[in-house]
Short mmCIF file of C-alpha atoms and ligand atoms in Angstrom, two decimals:
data_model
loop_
_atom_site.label_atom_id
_atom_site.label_comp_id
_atom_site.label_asym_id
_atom_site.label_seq_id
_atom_site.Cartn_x
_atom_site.Cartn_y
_atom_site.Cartn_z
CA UNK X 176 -0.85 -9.46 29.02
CA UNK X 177 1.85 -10.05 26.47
CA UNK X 178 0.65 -9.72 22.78
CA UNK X 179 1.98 -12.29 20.18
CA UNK X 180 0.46 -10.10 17.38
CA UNK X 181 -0.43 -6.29 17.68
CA UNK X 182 -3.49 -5.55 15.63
CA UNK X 183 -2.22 -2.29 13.65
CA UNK X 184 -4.78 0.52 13.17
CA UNK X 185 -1.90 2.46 11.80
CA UNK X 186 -2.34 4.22 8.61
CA UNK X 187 0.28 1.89 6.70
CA UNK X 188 1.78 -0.54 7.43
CA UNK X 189 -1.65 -1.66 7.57
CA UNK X 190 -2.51 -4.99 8.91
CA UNK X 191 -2.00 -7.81 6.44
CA UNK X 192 -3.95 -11.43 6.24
CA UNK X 193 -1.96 -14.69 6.77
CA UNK X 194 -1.72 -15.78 3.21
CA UNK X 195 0.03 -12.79 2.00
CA UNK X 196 2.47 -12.56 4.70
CA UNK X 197 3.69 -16.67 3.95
CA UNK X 198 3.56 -15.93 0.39
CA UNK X 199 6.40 -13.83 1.09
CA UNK X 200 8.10 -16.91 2.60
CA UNK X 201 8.32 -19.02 -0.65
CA UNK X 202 12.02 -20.32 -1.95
CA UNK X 203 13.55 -17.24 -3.94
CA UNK X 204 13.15 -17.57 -7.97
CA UNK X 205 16.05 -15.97 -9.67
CA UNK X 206 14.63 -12.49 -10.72
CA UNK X 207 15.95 -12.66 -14.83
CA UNK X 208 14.29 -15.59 -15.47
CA UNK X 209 11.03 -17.16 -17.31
CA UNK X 210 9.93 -17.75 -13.86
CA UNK X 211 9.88 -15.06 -12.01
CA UNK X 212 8.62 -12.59 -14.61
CA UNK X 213 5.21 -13.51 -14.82
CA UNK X 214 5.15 -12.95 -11.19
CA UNK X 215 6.77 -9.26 -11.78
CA UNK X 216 4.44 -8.70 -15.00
CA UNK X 217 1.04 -9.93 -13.49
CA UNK X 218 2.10 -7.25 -10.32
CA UNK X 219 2.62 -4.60 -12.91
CA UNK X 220 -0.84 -4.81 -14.74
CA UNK X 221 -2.64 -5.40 -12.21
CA UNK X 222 -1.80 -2.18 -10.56
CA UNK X 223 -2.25 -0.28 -13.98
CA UNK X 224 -5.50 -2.15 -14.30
CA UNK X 225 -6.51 -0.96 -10.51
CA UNK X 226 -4.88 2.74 -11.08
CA UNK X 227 -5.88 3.05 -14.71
CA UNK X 228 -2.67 3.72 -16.26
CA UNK X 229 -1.35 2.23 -19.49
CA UNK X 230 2.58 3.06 -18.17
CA UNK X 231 3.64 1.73 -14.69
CA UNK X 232 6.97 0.81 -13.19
CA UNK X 233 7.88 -0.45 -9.32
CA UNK X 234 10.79 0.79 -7.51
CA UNK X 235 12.33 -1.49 -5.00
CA UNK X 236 11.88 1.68 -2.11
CA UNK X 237 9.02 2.55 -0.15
CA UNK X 238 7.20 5.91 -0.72
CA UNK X 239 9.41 8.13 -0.11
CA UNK X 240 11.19 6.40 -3.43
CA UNK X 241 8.67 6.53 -5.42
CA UNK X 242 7.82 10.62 -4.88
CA UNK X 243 12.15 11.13 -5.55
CA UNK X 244 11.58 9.18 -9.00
CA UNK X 245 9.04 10.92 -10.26
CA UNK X 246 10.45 14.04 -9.49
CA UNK X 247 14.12 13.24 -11.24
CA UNK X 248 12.10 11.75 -14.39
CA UNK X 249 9.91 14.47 -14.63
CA UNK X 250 11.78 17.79 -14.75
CA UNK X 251 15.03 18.91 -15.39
CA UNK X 252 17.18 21.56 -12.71
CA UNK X 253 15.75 24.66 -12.96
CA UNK X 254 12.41 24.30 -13.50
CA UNK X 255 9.58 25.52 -11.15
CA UNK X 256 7.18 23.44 -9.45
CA UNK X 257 4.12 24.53 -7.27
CA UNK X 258 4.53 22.21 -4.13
CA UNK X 259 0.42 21.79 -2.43
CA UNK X 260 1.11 21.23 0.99
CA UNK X 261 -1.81 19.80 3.23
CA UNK X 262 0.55 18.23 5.83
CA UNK X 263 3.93 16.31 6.12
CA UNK X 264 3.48 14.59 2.68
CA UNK X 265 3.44 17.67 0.42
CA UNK X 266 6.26 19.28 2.27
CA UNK X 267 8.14 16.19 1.62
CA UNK X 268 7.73 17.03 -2.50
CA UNK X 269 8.93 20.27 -1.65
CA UNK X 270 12.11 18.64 -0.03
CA UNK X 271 12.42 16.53 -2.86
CA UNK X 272 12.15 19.08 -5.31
CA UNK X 273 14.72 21.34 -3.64
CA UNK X 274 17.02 18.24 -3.82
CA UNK X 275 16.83 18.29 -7.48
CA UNK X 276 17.73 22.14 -7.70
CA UNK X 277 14.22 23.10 -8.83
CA UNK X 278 12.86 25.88 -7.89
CA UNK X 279 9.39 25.89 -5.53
CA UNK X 280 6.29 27.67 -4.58
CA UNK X 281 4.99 26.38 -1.73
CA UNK X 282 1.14 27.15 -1.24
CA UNK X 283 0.70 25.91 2.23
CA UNK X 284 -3.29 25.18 3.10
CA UNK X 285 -4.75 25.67 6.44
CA UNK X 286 -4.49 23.11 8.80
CA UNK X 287 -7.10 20.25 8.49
CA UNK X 288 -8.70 22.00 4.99
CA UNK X 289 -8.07 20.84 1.75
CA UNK X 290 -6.38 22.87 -1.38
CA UNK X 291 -9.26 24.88 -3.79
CA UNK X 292 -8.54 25.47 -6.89
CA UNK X 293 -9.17 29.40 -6.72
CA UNK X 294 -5.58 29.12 -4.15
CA UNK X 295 -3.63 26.50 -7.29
CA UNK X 296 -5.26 28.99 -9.87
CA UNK X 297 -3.57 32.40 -8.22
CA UNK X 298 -0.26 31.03 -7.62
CA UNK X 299 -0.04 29.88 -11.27
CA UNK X 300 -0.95 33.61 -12.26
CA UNK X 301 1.71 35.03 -10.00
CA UNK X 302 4.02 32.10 -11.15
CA UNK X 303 3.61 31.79 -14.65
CA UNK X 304 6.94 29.54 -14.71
CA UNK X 305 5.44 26.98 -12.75
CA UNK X 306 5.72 23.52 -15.23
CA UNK X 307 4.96 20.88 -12.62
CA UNK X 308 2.36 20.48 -9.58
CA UNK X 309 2.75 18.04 -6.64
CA UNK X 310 -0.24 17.26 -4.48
CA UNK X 311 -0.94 14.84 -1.76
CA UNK X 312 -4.19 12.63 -2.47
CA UNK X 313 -4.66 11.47 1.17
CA UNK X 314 -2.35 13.28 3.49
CA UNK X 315 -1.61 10.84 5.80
CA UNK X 316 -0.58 13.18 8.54
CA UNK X 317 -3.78 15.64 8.40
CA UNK X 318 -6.25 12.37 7.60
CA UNK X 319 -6.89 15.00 4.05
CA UNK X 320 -8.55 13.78 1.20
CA UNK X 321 -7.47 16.51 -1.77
CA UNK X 322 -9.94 16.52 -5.10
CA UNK X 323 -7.58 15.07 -7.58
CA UNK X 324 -10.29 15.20 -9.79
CA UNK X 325 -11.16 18.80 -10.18
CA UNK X 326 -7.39 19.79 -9.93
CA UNK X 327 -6.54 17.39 -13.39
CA UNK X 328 -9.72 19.31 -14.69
CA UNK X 329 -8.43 22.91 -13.63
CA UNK X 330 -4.72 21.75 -15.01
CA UNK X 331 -6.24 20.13 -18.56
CA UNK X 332 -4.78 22.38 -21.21
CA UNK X 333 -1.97 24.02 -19.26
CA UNK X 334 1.72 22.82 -20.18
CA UNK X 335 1.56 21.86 -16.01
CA UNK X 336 2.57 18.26 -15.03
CA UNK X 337 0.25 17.08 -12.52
CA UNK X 338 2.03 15.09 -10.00
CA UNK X 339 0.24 13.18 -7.33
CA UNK X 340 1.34 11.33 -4.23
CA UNK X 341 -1.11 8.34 -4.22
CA UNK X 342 1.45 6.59 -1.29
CA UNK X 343 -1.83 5.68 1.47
CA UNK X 344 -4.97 6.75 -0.93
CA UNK X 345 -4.76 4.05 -3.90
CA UNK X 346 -6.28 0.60 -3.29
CA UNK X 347 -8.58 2.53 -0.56
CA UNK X 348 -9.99 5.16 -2.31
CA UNK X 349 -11.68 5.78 -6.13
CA UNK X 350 -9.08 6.62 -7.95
CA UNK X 351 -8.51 7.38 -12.32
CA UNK X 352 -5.16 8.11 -13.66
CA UNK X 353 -5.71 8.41 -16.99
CA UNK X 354 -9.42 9.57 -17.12
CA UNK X 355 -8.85 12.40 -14.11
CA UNK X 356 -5.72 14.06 -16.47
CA UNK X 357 -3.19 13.22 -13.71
CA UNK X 358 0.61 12.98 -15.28
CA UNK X 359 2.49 10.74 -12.61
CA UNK X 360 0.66 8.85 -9.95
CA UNK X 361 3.21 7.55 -6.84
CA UNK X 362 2.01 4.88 -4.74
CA UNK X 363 3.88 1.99 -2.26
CA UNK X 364 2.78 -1.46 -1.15
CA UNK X 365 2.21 -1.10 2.07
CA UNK X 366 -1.10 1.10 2.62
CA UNK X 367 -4.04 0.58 0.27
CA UNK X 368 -2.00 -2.47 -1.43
CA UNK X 369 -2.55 -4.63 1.61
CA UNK X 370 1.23 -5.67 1.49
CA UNK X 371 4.36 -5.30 3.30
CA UNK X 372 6.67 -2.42 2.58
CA UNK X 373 9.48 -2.60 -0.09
CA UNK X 374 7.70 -1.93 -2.77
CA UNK X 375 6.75 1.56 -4.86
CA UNK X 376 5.38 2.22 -8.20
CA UNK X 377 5.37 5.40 -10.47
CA UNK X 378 2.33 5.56 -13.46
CA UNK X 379 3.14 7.77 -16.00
CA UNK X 380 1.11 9.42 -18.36
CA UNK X 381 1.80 9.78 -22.47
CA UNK X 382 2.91 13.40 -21.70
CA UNK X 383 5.17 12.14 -18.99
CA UNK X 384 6.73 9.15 -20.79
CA UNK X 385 7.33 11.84 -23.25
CA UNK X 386 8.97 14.07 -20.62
CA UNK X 387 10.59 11.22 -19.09
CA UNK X 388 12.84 10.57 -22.05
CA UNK X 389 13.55 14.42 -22.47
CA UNK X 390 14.89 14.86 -18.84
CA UNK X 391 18.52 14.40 -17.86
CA UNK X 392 17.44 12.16 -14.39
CA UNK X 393 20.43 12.65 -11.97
CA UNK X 394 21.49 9.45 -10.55
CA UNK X 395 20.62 5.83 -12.29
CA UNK X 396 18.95 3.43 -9.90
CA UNK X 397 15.56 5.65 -10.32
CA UNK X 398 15.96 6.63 -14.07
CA UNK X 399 12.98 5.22 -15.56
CA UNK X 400 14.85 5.24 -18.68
CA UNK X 401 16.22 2.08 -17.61
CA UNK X 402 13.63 0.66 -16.18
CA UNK X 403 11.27 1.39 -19.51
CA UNK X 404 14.35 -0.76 -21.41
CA UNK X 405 14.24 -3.55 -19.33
CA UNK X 406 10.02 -4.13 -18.79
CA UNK X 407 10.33 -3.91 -22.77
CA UNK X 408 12.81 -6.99 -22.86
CA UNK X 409 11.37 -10.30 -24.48
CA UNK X 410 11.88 -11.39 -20.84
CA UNK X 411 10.31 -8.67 -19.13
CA UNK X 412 12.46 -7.89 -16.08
CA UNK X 413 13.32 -5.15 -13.36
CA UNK X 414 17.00 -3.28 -13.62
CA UNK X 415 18.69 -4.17 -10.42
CA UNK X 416 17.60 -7.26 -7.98
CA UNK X 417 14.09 -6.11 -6.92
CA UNK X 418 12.58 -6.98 -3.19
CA UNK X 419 11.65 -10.64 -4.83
CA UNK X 420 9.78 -11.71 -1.51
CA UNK X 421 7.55 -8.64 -1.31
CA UNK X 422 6.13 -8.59 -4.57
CA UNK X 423 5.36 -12.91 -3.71
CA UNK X 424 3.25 -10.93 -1.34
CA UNK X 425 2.00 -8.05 -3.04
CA UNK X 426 0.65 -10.42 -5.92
CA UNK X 427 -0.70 -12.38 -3.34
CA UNK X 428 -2.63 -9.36 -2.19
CA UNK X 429 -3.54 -7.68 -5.28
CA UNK X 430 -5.12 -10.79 -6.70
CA UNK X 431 -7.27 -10.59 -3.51
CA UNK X 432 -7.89 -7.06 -4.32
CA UNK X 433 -9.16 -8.59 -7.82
CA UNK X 434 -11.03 -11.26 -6.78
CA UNK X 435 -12.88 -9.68 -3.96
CA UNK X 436 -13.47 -6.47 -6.37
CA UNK X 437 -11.29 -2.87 -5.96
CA UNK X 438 -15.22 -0.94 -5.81
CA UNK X 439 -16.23 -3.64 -2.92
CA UNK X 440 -12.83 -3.01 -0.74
CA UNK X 441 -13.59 0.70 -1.44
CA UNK X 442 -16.89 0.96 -0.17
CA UNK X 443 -15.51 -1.69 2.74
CA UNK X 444 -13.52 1.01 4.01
CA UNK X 445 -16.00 4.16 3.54
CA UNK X 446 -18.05 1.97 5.84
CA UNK X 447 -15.71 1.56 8.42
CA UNK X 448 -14.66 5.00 8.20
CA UNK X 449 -18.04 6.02 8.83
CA UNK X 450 -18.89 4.18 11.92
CA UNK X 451 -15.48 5.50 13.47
CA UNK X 452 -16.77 9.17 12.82
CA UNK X 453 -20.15 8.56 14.10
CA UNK X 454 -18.79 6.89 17.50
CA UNK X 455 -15.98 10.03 18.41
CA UNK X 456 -18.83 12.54 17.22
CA UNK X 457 -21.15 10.72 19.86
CA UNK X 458 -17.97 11.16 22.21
CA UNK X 459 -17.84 14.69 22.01
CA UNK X 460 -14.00 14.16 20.08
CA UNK X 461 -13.40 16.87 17.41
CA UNK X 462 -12.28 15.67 13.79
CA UNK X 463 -9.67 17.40 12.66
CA UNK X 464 -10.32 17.48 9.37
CA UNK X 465 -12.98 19.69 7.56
CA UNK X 466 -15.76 18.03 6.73
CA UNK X 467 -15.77 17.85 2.82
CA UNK X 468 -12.52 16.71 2.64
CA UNK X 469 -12.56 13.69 5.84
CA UNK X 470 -10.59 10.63 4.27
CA UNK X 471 -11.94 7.49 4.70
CA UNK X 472 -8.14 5.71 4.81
CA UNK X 473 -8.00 7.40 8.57
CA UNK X 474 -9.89 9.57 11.03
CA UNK X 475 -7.33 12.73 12.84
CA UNK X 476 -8.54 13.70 15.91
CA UNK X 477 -8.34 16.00 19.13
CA UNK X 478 -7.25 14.51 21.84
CA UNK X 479 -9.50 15.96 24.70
CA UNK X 480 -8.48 18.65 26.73
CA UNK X 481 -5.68 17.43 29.61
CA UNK X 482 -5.12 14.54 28.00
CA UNK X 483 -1.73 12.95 26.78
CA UNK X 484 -1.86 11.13 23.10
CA UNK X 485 1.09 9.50 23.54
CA UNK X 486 -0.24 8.03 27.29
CA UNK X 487 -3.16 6.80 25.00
CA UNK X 488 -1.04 5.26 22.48
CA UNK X 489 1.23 3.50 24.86
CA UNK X 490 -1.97 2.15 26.82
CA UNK X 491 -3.49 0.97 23.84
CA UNK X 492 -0.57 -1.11 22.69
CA UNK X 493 0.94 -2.24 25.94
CA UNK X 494 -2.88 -3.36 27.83
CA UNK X 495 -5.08 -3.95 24.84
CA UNK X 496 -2.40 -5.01 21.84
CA UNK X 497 -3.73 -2.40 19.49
CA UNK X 498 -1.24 0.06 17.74
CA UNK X 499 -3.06 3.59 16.93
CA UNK X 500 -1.06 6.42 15.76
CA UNK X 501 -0.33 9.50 17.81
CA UNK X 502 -0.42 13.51 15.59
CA UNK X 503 2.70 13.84 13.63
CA UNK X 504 5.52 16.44 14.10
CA UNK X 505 3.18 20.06 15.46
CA UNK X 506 0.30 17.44 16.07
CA UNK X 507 2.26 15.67 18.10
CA UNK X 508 0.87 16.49 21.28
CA UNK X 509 -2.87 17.17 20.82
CA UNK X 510 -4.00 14.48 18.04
CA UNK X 511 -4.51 10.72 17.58
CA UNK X 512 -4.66 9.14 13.92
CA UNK X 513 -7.04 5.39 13.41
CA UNK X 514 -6.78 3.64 10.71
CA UNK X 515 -9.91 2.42 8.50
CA UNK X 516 -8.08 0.36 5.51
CA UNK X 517 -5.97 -3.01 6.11
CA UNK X 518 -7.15 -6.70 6.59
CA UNK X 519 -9.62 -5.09 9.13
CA UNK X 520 -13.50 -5.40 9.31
CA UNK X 521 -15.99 -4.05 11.77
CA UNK X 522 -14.91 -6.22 14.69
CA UNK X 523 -11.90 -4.47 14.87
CA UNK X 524 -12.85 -0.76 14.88
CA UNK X 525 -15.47 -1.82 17.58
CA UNK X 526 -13.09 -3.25 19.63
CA UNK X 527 -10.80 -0.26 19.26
CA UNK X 528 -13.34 1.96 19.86
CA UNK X 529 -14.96 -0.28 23.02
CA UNK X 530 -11.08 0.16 24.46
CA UNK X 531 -10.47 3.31 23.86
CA UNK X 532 -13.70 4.59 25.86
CA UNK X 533 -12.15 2.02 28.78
CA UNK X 534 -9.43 4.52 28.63
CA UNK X 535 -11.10 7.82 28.65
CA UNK X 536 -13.53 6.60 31.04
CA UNK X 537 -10.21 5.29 33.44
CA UNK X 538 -8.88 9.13 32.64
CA UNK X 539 -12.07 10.83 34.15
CA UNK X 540 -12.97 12.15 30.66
CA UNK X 541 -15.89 9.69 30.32
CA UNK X 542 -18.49 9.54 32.91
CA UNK X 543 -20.16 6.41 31.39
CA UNK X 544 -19.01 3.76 28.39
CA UNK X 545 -20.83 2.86 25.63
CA UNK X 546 -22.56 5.80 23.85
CA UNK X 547 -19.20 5.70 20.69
CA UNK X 548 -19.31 1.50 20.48
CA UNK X 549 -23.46 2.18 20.37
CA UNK X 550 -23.12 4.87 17.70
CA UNK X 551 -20.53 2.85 15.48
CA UNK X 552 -22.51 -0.34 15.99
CA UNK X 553 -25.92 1.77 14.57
CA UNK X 554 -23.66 3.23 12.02
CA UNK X 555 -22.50 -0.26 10.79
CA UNK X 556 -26.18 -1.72 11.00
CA UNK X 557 -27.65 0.64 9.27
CA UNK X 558 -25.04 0.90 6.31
CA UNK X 559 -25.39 -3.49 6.11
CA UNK X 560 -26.14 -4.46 2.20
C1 LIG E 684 0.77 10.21 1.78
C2 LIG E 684 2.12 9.65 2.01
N1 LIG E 684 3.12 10.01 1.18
C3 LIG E 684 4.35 9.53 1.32
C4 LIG E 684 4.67 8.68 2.34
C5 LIG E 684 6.08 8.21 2.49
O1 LIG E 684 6.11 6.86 2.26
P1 LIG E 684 7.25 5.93 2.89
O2 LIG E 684 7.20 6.09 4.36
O3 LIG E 684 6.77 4.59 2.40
O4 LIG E 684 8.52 6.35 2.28
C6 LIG E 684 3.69 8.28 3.24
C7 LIG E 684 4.00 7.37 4.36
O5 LIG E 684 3.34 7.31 5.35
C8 LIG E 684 2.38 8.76 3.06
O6 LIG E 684 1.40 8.40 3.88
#
C-alpha cells in the first residue's frame, strides 16, 4: 500500500491539521507593511501570553537558531557557562557555547535521569565563574522532562543567567517564564506550536534585555539589538524578510491553541502520554526514562532483545504509513521514540500501538496481540472527563 499522507508520531515535526497547513498557502503580504504586521504582532503576543514573557522575538531559523541567539545576546567571549546535558540537546548548548569562545562545564547526567539540583549546586561551588546555565526542558533525544521550576528557584539570587531550551516542551507542557525565574526561554514552531518549521522565538527576561544590550553579539542577523529596534517601530516589523508563509500558519495554529485553551491541549497530551506508557508496560517494553522525570511530549523505549529499531521503523512507515522515531546517535540501535503531542488524539496512538504489536507478534516477540491496545484503551477510558 502506497501512503498519500504518513501520519507522523515523530517528536516534531509533529503532525499538523488541514487549516494550518493552507493557511500557509495564502498570496504573500509584503512583510513592512500595515498588513502584514498585525499578523507578525498577534504571533508575537500570543506566544508571550502562552510562555508568560513580557519580551519575545522570532527568528526566521528553526531551533537550532533560536539556542545560537540566545547564546550571542546573552554573554560576551570569555565568560563561563555550566552546559546541563540530559541528551543531544544540551550538548548542542555546549557546541554553541564553544562557538562563541566561552568557556564550559559540562555536567553530563546519567542516561535516562534527569539533572538534581545537589549536581547544578556543586559545580557552581567548584566553578564559581560560572555566569550563565543552559538546560534542556524536554530532551527530545532521552524523552527527559528537567524541573525548570526548582532549578529558577535554586538559581534566584545568584548573578547566573538561566537559559532554557524550550524547542519540543512549550505548547505541550506547563510552562512559566517569568514566574519560574527563567532568563531566556528558546522555543521553534514546529513541536508544541502545532506548525511547520521555519520559525524560532527567544523570551527574554528584564535581566536579560538588560544583558542583551551590554553584550557585543558577534554576527548581525541574530543580534536582538536589531530586532528590539524594529518590533519598537510605529509599524512593528521583523529585520530581514521573515518566513511570511509559516507564521500564516503558526497564527493559524496558535489561535487554535487559544481557542481550544493551552491547560486543555496540555492535559490532551498527558493523557495520551499515559495510555502509551500503560500499553508498552503491559508489553513487557522498558521506558527509558526514570520515572519522575517521563515527558509526556514522547515515550523512549527499549527495543526488545534481538530486535532491530530501524527494521521497526521502516515497517511501520513503508506497511502501515506511520513514521515513529528510531534512538538517536548511541541510542541508535536499541531504542524507539513515539510521539504524544501534534494534531493527534487517541485514535492514533491506538492504532500505532494495535500495529506495532502486529509487528512484534510477526517478529516472534509476541505470542498473542492485544494485551498494550487493551491497556491503552483502559488507560484512555478511565482518564475520560
Ligand atoms: C529539545 C530540542 N532542542 C533543540 C532542537 C533543535 O531544533 P531544530 O532541529 O529545530 O534546529 C530540537 C529538535 O529536535 C529539540 O528537540
Amino acid at each position: 500500500m502506497e501512503f498519500i499522507d504518513t501520519m507522523l508520531m515523530t517528536p516534531g515535526p509533529v503532525h499538523l491539521d488541514a487549516e494550518v497547513m493552507l493557511a500557509g498557502a495564502r498570496p504573500l503580504l509584503h512583510h513592512r507593511t500595515d498588513d502584514f504586521a498585525p499578523i507578525y504582532t498577534e504571533c508575537v503576543n500570543l506566544l508571550k501570553k502562552f510562555i508568560n514573557t513580557k519580551h519575545l522575538y522570532l527568528t526566521t531559523s528553526s531551533g537550532t537558531g533560536a539556542m545560537e541567539t540566545a547564546i550571542a545576546n546573552s554573554f560576551n567571549e570569555g565568560e563561563t557557562v555550566l552546559n546541563i546535558q540530559t541528551g543531544v540537546f544540551g550538548v548542542r548548548f555546549t557546541q554553541i557555547c564553544k562557538a562563541f569562545r566561552l568557556n564550559t562545564v559540562e555536567l553530563k547526567c546519567e542516561d535516562g535521569k534527569c539533572v538534581k539540583i545537589e549536581q547544578i549546586a556543586k559545580a557552581i561551588q567548584e566553578n564559581p565563574a560560572i555566569s550563565g546555565v543552559t538546560v534542556t526542558f524536554n530532551e527530545t533525544s532521552t524523552g527527559i522532562k528537567n524541573d525548570i521550576k526548582a532549578i529558577g528557584e535554586f538559581l534566584k539570587g545568584k548573578n547566573i543567567l538561566l537559559i532554557v531550551d524550550g524547542v519540543s516542551g512549550l505548547g505541550a507542557l506547563e510552562y512559566d517564564h517569568d514566574n519560574w525565574n527563567v532568563d531566556v526561554t528558546v522555543s521553534a514552531s514546529q513541536k508544541g506550536f502545532l506548525a511547520p518549521p521555519g520559525v524560532g522565538m527567544v523570551a527574554l527576561s528584564e535581566r536579560a534585555m538588560a544583558k542583551m544590550e551590554s553584550v557585543k553579539c558577534h554576527g548581525l542577523y541574530f543580534d536582538l539589538k536589531v530586532y528590539k529596534k524594529n518590533q519598537e517601530l510605529k509599524i512593528p516589523a521583523y529585520p530581514w524578510t521573515p518566513a511570511i508563509n509559516v507564521m500564516y500558519s503558526l497564527l493559524e495554529a496558535l489561535r487554535k491553541i487559544d481557542r481550544i485553551g493551552l491547560n486543555v491541549c496540555i492535559n490532551h497530551y498527558a493523557k495520551l502520554a499515559g495510555g502509551l506508557r500503560a500499553a508498552l508496560k503491559a508489553l513487557g517494553i522498558k521506558i527509558f526514562t526514570e520515572e519522575c522525570a517521563t515527558s509526556n511530549v514522547l515515550t523512549v523505549f527499549y527495543v526488545p532483545e534481538d530486535l532491530n529499531p530501524k527494521e521497526i521503523v521502516a515497517e511501520m512507515v513503508n506497511k502501515y504509513g506511520i513514521r515513529i522515531a528510531g534512538g538517536q546517535e548511541q541510542f541508535a540501535n536499541t531504542m524507539l521514540r513515539i510521539t504524544t503531542i501534534g494534531n493527534i488524539g487517541e485514535r492514533d496512538l491506538i492504532g500505532t500501538i494495535g500495529l506495532l504489536e502486529m509487528i512484534l507478534k510477526q517478529k516472534g516477540y509476541l505470542k498473542e496481540t492485544g494485551a498494550g491496545l487493551k491497556a491503552m484503551m483502559e488507560y484512555f477510558m478511565a482518564n475520560e472527563k
